[in-house]
Amino acid sequence: MRETPRAEPPQPRPHRASEHTTGASCSGTPHRSDGRPPHTPRGARQPDPLGRPGTTPPVPGRPALLSALVALAVVTWQVLVHGPLARLDERVSRSLVDAVPRPLSELASDLGDMTVALPVLACAMAYAVGRGRRAAALYAGLAMAAVPLLVVPLKEWTARPGPLEPWAQGYFPSGHTATAAVAYFGAALLVSNRLLPVAAVLTAVTGAGLVLRGFHWPLDVFASLCLSLLVLGVSSSRTRRSSG
């Protein structure tokens, strides 16, 4: 009877833990010695925005998007009826306005100005096009174009006065916060996921500056963050589908 030849060195009987050993550094054993499962299920890893395999794009999942939608609806309702949450928001805002020097808070709030944020996104879009990622650049641009289309009607509908300008209306939600979030996060997703913390810091600084200067109530900023998450989630999802 002919024996079945064995590969050298001898391999253990295959099992699931040994199916993920390709490319792994070995220390004398050709399989996972401890039987630990891989960090990412087989076949679930997707290329990142730069096209490198082995990473998953940071696309918000449905629970996150649903939570953002619910939160946006709740705070909008509270602003419309001037409910307890809106009244608490106003008390908190009065304690925060001018807590830092105005030149500093104004500088922070200017990060959400279109003349500052849009050039950053435009440069990232040009970079993405140069890397052959035209669809991603297109959806990032459409996401930014959606910001005024969503923010302006909400401002007119809620007609919320400002912290320092009670005679004026149209402060909810914050357009500067939405502009900063969509521009900076959109740019980070186009260039490198490593820039996402930078985008988060720039967006947070913008929102804090708007509140500390008295340009917006805290709920104005919070609502814009929820709205931006929805816009970015849809944009990222469409980008992933077009590249898949």
Tab-separated table of N, CA, C and O in Angstrom, residues 47-123:
chain	number	residue	atom	x	y	z
A	47	PRO	N	-10.113	47.230	2.019
A	47	PRO	CA	-9.041	48.211	1.882
A	47	PRO	C	-9.445	49.539	2.469
A	47	PRO	O	-10.612	49.896	2.471
A	48	ASP	N	-8.441	50.276	2.991
A	48	ASP	CA	-8.732	51.590	3.554
A	48	ASP	C	-8.782	52.611	2.434
A	48	ASP	O	-8.595	52.288	1.269
A	49	PRO	N	-9.087	53.899	2.716
A	49	PRO	CA	-9.203	54.886	1.658
A	49	PRO	C	-7.965	55.013	0.796
A	49	PRO	O	-8.047	55.539	-0.309
A	50	LEU	N	-6.796	54.615	1.265
A	50	LEU	CA	-5.607	54.674	0.441
A	50	LEU	C	-5.406	53.408	-0.375
A	50	LEU	O	-4.442	53.306	-1.130
A	51	GLY	N	-6.299	52.443	-0.228
A	51	GLY	CA	-6.213	51.239	-1.008
A	51	GLY	C	-5.351	50.165	-0.402
A	51	GLY	O	-5.089	49.151	-1.037
A	52	ARG	N	-4.864	50.349	0.836
A	52	ARG	CA	-4.038	49.322	1.456
A	52	ARG	C	-4.935	48.228	2.001
A	52	ARG	O	-5.917	48.516	2.678
A	53	PRO	N	-4.635	46.949	1.703
A	53	PRO	CA	-5.483	45.877	2.204
A	53	PRO	C	-5.299	45.672	3.693
A	53	PRO	O	-4.279	46.024	4.270
A	54	GLY	N	-6.322	45.085	4.303
A	54	GLY	CA	-6.179	44.669	5.689
A	54	GLY	C	-6.745	45.626	6.702
A	54	GLY	O	-6.609	45.427	7.888
A	55	THR	N	-7.405	46.702	6.264
A	55	THR	CA	-8.039	47.607	7.210
A	55	THR	C	-9.468	47.834	6.780
A	55	THR	O	-9.811	47.708	5.610
A	56	THR	N	-10.314	48.179	7.712
A	56	THR	CA	-11.713	48.410	7.440
A	56	THR	C	-12.002	49.896	7.465
A	56	THR	O	-11.632	50.577	8.412
A	57	PRO	N	-12.656	50.443	6.428
A	57	PRO	CA	-12.962	51.872	6.421
A	57	PRO	C	-13.823	52.243	7.607
A	57	PRO	O	-14.723	51.482	7.992
A	58	PRO	N	-13.586	53.409	8.223
A	58	PRO	CA	-14.365	53.809	9.392
A	58	PRO	C	-15.723	54.348	9.006
A	58	PRO	O	-16.005	55.529	9.131
A	59	VAL	N	-16.576	53.475	8.474
A	59	VAL	CA	-17.920	53.872	8.079
A	59	VAL	C	-18.860	53.666	9.257
A	59	VAL	O	-18.941	52.561	9.800
A	60	PRO	N	-19.597	54.704	9.692
A	60	PRO	CA	-20.508	54.523	10.820
A	60	PRO	C	-21.547	53.456	10.519
A	60	PRO	O	-22.093	53.398	9.418
A	61	GLY	N	-21.821	52.589	11.493
A	61	GLY	CA	-22.809	51.551	11.306
A	61	GLY	C	-24.213	52.079	11.474
A	61	GLY	O	-24.441	53.223	11.874
A	62	ARG	N	-25.188	51.232	11.174
A	62	ARG	CA	-26.583	51.645	11.267
A	62	ARG	C	-26.983	52.065	12.672
A	62	ARG	O	-27.742	53.028	12.833
A	63	PRO	N	-26.537	51.363	13.726
A	63	PRO	CA	-26.918	51.831	15.078
A	63	PRO	C	-26.441	53.250	15.364
A	63	PRO	O	-27.171	54.042	15.968
A	64	ALA	N	-25.207	53.579	14.943
A	64	ALA	CA	-24.688	54.934	15.170
A	64	ALA	C	-25.498	55.961	14.396
A	64	ALA	O	-25.826	57.041	14.916
A	65	LEU	N	-25.828	55.648	13.150
A	65	LEU	CA	-26.601	56.585	12.340
A	65	LEU	C	-28.021	56.736	12.891
A	65	LEU	O	-28.568	57.844	12.914
A	66	LEU	N	-28.600	55.645	13.343
A	66	LEU	CA	-29.938	55.723	13.919
A	66	LEU	C	-29.936	56.538	15.209
A	66	LEU	O	-30.836	57.348	15.446
A	67	SER	N	-28.901	56.342	16.027
A	67	SER	CA	-28.783	57.113	17.266
A	67	SER	C	-28.648	58.601	16.967
A	67	SER	O	-29.249	59.444	17.654
A	68	ALA	N	-27.841	58.931	15.947
A	68	ALA	CA	-27.671	60.332	15.568
A	68	ALA	C	-28.983	60.927	15.084
A	68	ALA	O	-29.322	62.078	15.405
A	69	LEU	N	-29.749	60.152	14.322
A	69	LEU	CA	-31.031	60.644	13.817
A	69	LEU	C	-32.013	60.873	14.953
A	69	LEU	O	-32.716	61.897	14.991
A	70	VAL	N	-32.069	59.942	15.891
A	70	VAL	CA	-32.977	60.083	17.034
A	70	VAL	C	-32.575	61.289	17.889
A	70	VAL	O	-33.430	62.086	18.317
A	71	ALA	N	-31.277	61.425	18.159
A	71	ALA	CA	-30.807	62.553	18.961
A	71	ALA	C	-31.125	63.881	18.283
A	71	ALA	O	-31.552	64.845	18.936
A	72	LEU	N	-30.927	63.934	16.971
A	72	LEU	CA	-31.239	65.164	16.231
A	72	LEU	C	-32.724	65.490	16.321
A	72	LEU	O	-33.109	66.656	16.515
A	73	ALA	N	-33.554	64.480	16.200
A	73	ALA	CA	-34.997	64.699	16.277
A	73	ALA	C	-35.414	65.185	17.665
A	73	ALA	O	-36.250	66.089	17.798
A	74	VAL	N	-34.821	64.616	18.711
A	74	VAL	CA	-35.186	64.976	20.079
A	74	VAL	C	-34.798	66.428	20.384
A	74	VAL	O	-35.620	67.208	20.909
A	75	VAL	N	-33.570	66.806	20.067
A	75	VAL	CA	-33.137	68.164	20.397
A	75	VAL	C	-33.872	69.189	19.532
A	75	VAL	O	-34.156	70.310	19.999
A	76	THR	N	-34.184	68.830	18.291
A	76	THR	CA	-34.958	69.745	17.445
A	76	THR	C	-36.346	69.969	18.033
A	76	THR	O	-36.851	71.102	18.086
A	77	TRP	N	-36.965	68.898	18.496
A	77	TRP	CA	-38.278	69.012	19.140
A	77	TRP	C	-38.204	69.881	20.388
A	77	TRP	O	-39.074	70.738	20.623
A	78	GLN	N	-37.167	69.696	21.197
A	78	GLN	CA	-37.014	70.489	22.414
A	78	GLN	C	-36.819	71.970	22.099
A	78	GLN	O	-37.327	72.838	22.818
A	79	VAL	N	-36.094	72.260	21.042
A	79	VAL	CA	-35.902	73.657	20.654
A	79	VAL	C	-37.208	74.259	20.159
A	79	VAL	O	-37.553	75.407	20.488
A	80	LEU	N	-37.960	73.502	19.387
A	80	LEU	CA	-39.214	74.014	18.838
A	80	LEU	C	-40.224	74.336	19.923
A	80	LEU	O	-40.927	75.355	19.855
A	81	VAL	N	-40.301	73.478	20.952
A	81	VAL	CA	-41.302	73.682	22.017
A	81	VAL	C	-40.707	74.399	23.221
A	81	VAL	O	-41.413	74.635	24.208
A	82	HIS	N	-39.421	74.734	23.149
A	82	HIS	CA	-38.707	75.351	24.259
A	82	HIS	C	-38.893	74.522	25.525
A	82	HIS	O	-39.307	75.016	26.588
A	83	GLY	N	-38.569	73.244	25.392
A	83	GLY	CA	-38.748	72.301	26.471
A	83	GLY	C	-37.660	72.366	27.520
A	83	GLY	O	-36.772	73.238	27.485
A	84	PRO	N	-37.673	71.447	28.473
A	84	PRO	CA	-36.699	71.462	29.569
A	84	PRO	C	-35.256	71.372	29.096
A	84	PRO	O	-34.380	72.021	29.662
A	85	LEU	N	-35.022	70.565	28.062
A	85	LEU	CA	-33.653	70.427	27.562
A	85	LEU	C	-33.163	71.728	26.955
A	85	LEU	O	-31.992	72.111	27.139
A	86	ALA	N	-34.020	72.429	26.250
A	86	ALA	CA	-33.636	73.713	25.667
A	86	ALA	C	-33.392	74.752	26.752
A	86	ALA	O	-32.457	75.570	26.649
A	87	ARG	N	-34.212	74.749	27.805
A	87	ARG	CA	-34.011	75.713	28.889
A	87	ARG	C	-32.712	75.426	29.656
A	87	ARG	O	-31.982	76.353	30.029
A	88	LEU	N	-32.416	74.143	29.856
A	88	LEU	CA	-31.146	73.783	30.491
A	88	LEU	C	-29.980	74.199	29.605
A	88	LEU	O	-28.950	74.693	30.098
A	89	ASP	N	-30.137	74.022	28.312
A	89	ASP	CA	-29.108	74.414	27.345
A	89	ASP	C	-28.801	75.899	27.458
A	89	ASP	O	-27.631	76.311	27.408
A	90	GLU	N	-29.816	76.703	27.635
A	90	GLU	CA	-29.617	78.147	27.734
A	90	GLU	C	-28.902	78.528	29.027
A	90	GLU	O	-28.049	79.428	29.027
A	91	ARG	N	-29.244	77.852	30.120
A	91	ARG	CA	-28.572	78.146	31.387
A	91	ARG	C	-27.087	77.764	31.311
A	91	ARG	O	-26.223	78.520	31.791
A	92	VAL	N	-26.806	76.629	30.725
A	92	VAL	CA	-25.411	76.201	30.584
A	92	VAL	C	-24.650	77.177	29.705
A	92	VAL	O	-23.504	77.553	30.002
A	93	SER	N	-25.272	77.606	28.641
A	93	SER	CA	-24.600	78.522	27.717
A	93	SER	C	-24.233	79.834	28.397
A	93	SER	O	-23.128	80.353	28.217
A	94	ARG	N	-25.127	80.373	29.201
A	94	ARG	CA	-24.842	81.656	29.862
A	94	ARG	C	-23.658	81.555	30.818
A	94	ARG	O	-22.963	82.543	31.055
A	95	SER	N	-23.443	80.374	31.366
A	95	SER	CA	-22.307	80.198	32.268
A	95	SER	C	-20.992	79.990	31.516
A	95	SER	O	-19.917	80.080	32.117
A	96	LEU	N	-21.070	79.725	30.216
A	96	LEU	CA	-19.871	79.436	29.437
A	96	LEU	C	-19.409	80.606	28.564
A	96	LEU	O	-18.225	80.693	28.237
A	97	VAL	N	-20.343	81.479	28.202
A	97	VAL	CA	-19.993	82.580	27.298
A	97	VAL	C	-18.922	83.467	27.933
A	97	VAL	O	-19.027	83.860	29.099
A	98	ASP	N	-17.895	83.752	27.162
A	98	ASP	CA	-16.762	84.593	27.568
A	98	ASP	C	-15.978	83.991	28.737
A	98	ASP	O	-15.333	84.715	29.509
A	99	ALA	N	-16.019	82.645	28.843
A	99	ALA	CA	-15.193	81.985	29.857
A	99	ALA	C	-13.718	82.024	29.472
A	99	ALA	O	-12.852	81.835	30.329
A	100	VAL	N	-13.436	82.275	28.193
A	100	VAL	CA	-12.067	82.467	27.711
A	100	VAL	C	-12.031	83.793	26.968
A	100	VAL	O	-13.080	84.326	26.584
A	101	PRO	N	-10.860	84.353	26.749
A	101	PRO	CA	-10.777	85.618	26.017
A	101	PRO	C	-11.433	85.513	24.645
A	101	PRO	O	-11.300	84.512	23.945
A	102	ARG	N	-12.141	86.547	24.256
A	102	ARG	CA	-12.873	86.526	22.992
A	102	ARG	C	-11.985	86.308	21.771
A	102	ARG	O	-12.382	85.579	20.854
A	103	PRO	N	-10.793	86.902	21.696
A	103	PRO	CA	-9.956	86.634	20.521
A	103	PRO	C	-9.655	85.152	20.346
A	103	PRO	O	-9.598	84.647	19.219
A	104	LEU	N	-9.501	84.432	21.455
A	104	LEU	CA	-9.206	83.005	21.384
A	104	LEU	C	-10.426	82.216	20.913
A	104	LEU	O	-10.309	81.337	20.044
A	105	SER	N	-11.599	82.521	21.473
A	105	SER	CA	-12.803	81.804	21.063
A	105	SER	C	-13.193	82.135	19.625
A	105	SER	O	-13.695	81.281	18.890
A	106	GLU	N	-12.958	83.376	19.211
A	106	GLU	CA	-13.244	83.739	17.828
A	106	GLU	C	-12.315	83.020	16.854
A	106	GLU	O	-12.739	82.571	15.780
A	107	LEU	N	-11.046	82.884	17.233
A	107	LEU	CA	-10.102	82.158	16.384
A	107	LEU	C	-10.525	80.696	16.236
A	107	LEU	O	-10.451	80.127	15.148
A	108	ALA	N	-10.986	80.104	17.338
A	108	ALA	CA	-11.427	78.711	17.282
A	108	ALA	C	-12.676	78.566	16.415
A	108	ALA	O	-12.779	77.634	15.607
A	109	SER	N	-13.621	79.481	16.565
A	109	SER	CA	-14.861	79.383	15.791
A	109	SER	C	-14.623	79.597	14.303
A	109	SER	O	-15.365	79.061	13.465
A	110	ASP	N	-13.589	80.349	13.954
A	110	ASP	CA	-13.283	80.604	12.543
A	110	ASP	C	-12.831	79.350	11.805
A	110	ASP	O	-12.806	79.336	10.566
A	111	LEU	N	-12.483	78.292	12.537
A	111	LEU	CA	-12.114	77.042	11.872
A	111	LEU	C	-13.292	76.446	11.112
A	111	LEU	O	-13.099	75.625	10.207
A	112	GLY	N	-14.510	76.846	11.480
A	112	GLY	CA	-15.684	76.373	10.770
A	112	GLY	C	-16.144	77.294	9.666
A	112	GLY	O	-17.181	77.027	9.038
A	113	ASP	N	-15.395	78.350	9.407
A	113	ASP	CA	-15.739	79.248	8.309
A	113	ASP	C	-15.435	78.572	6.979
A	113	ASP	O	-14.447	77.838	6.845
A	114	MET	N	-16.271	78.821	5.979
A	114	MET	CA	-16.077	78.183	4.674
A	114	MET	C	-14.753	78.569	4.036
A	114	MET	O	-14.148	77.770	3.315
A	115	THR	N	-14.292	79.790	4.299
A	115	THR	CA	-13.029	80.225	3.705
A	115	THR	C	-11.836	79.476	4.287
A	115	THR	O	-10.756	79.475	3.708
A	116	VAL	N	-12.029	78.824	5.419
A	116	VAL	CA	-10.962	78.041	6.045
A	116	VAL	C	-11.138	76.555	5.768
A	116	VAL	O	-10.204	75.861	5.385
A	117	ALA	N	-12.358	76.042	5.965
A	117	ALA	CA	-12.592	74.599	5.867
A	117	ALA	C	-12.650	74.105	4.429
A	117	ALA	O	-12.136	73.022	4.116
A	118	LEU	N	-13.277	74.865	3.542
A	118	LEU	CA	-13.444	74.388	2.173
A	118	LEU	C	-12.116	74.193	1.432
A	118	LEU	O	-11.966	73.203	0.704
A	119	PRO	N	-11.144	75.105	1.562
A	119	PRO	CA	-9.859	74.836	0.899
A	119	PRO	C	-9.182	73.561	1.377
A	119	PRO	O	-8.516	72.874	0.589
A	120	VAL	N	-9.359	73.224	2.645
A	120	VAL	CA	-8.780	71.976	3.154
A	120	VAL	C	-9.411	70.783	2.452
A	120	VAL	O	-8.719	69.861	2.001
A	121	LEU	N	-10.732	70.791	2.345
A	121	LEU	CA	-11.420	69.694	1.670
A	121	LEU	C	-11.071	69.669	0.187
A	121	LEU	O	-10.885	68.582	-0.396
A	122	ALA	N	-10.962	70.835	-0.438
A	122	ALA	CA	-10.639	70.884	-1.858
A	122	ALA	C	-9.263	70.276	-2.136
A	122	ALA	O	-9.076	69.543	-3.116
A	123	CYS	N	-8.297	70.563	-1.281
A	123	CYS	CA	-6.959	69.978	-1.456
A	123	CYS	C	-7.013	68.459	-1.301
A	123	CYS	O	-6.358	67.722	-2.045
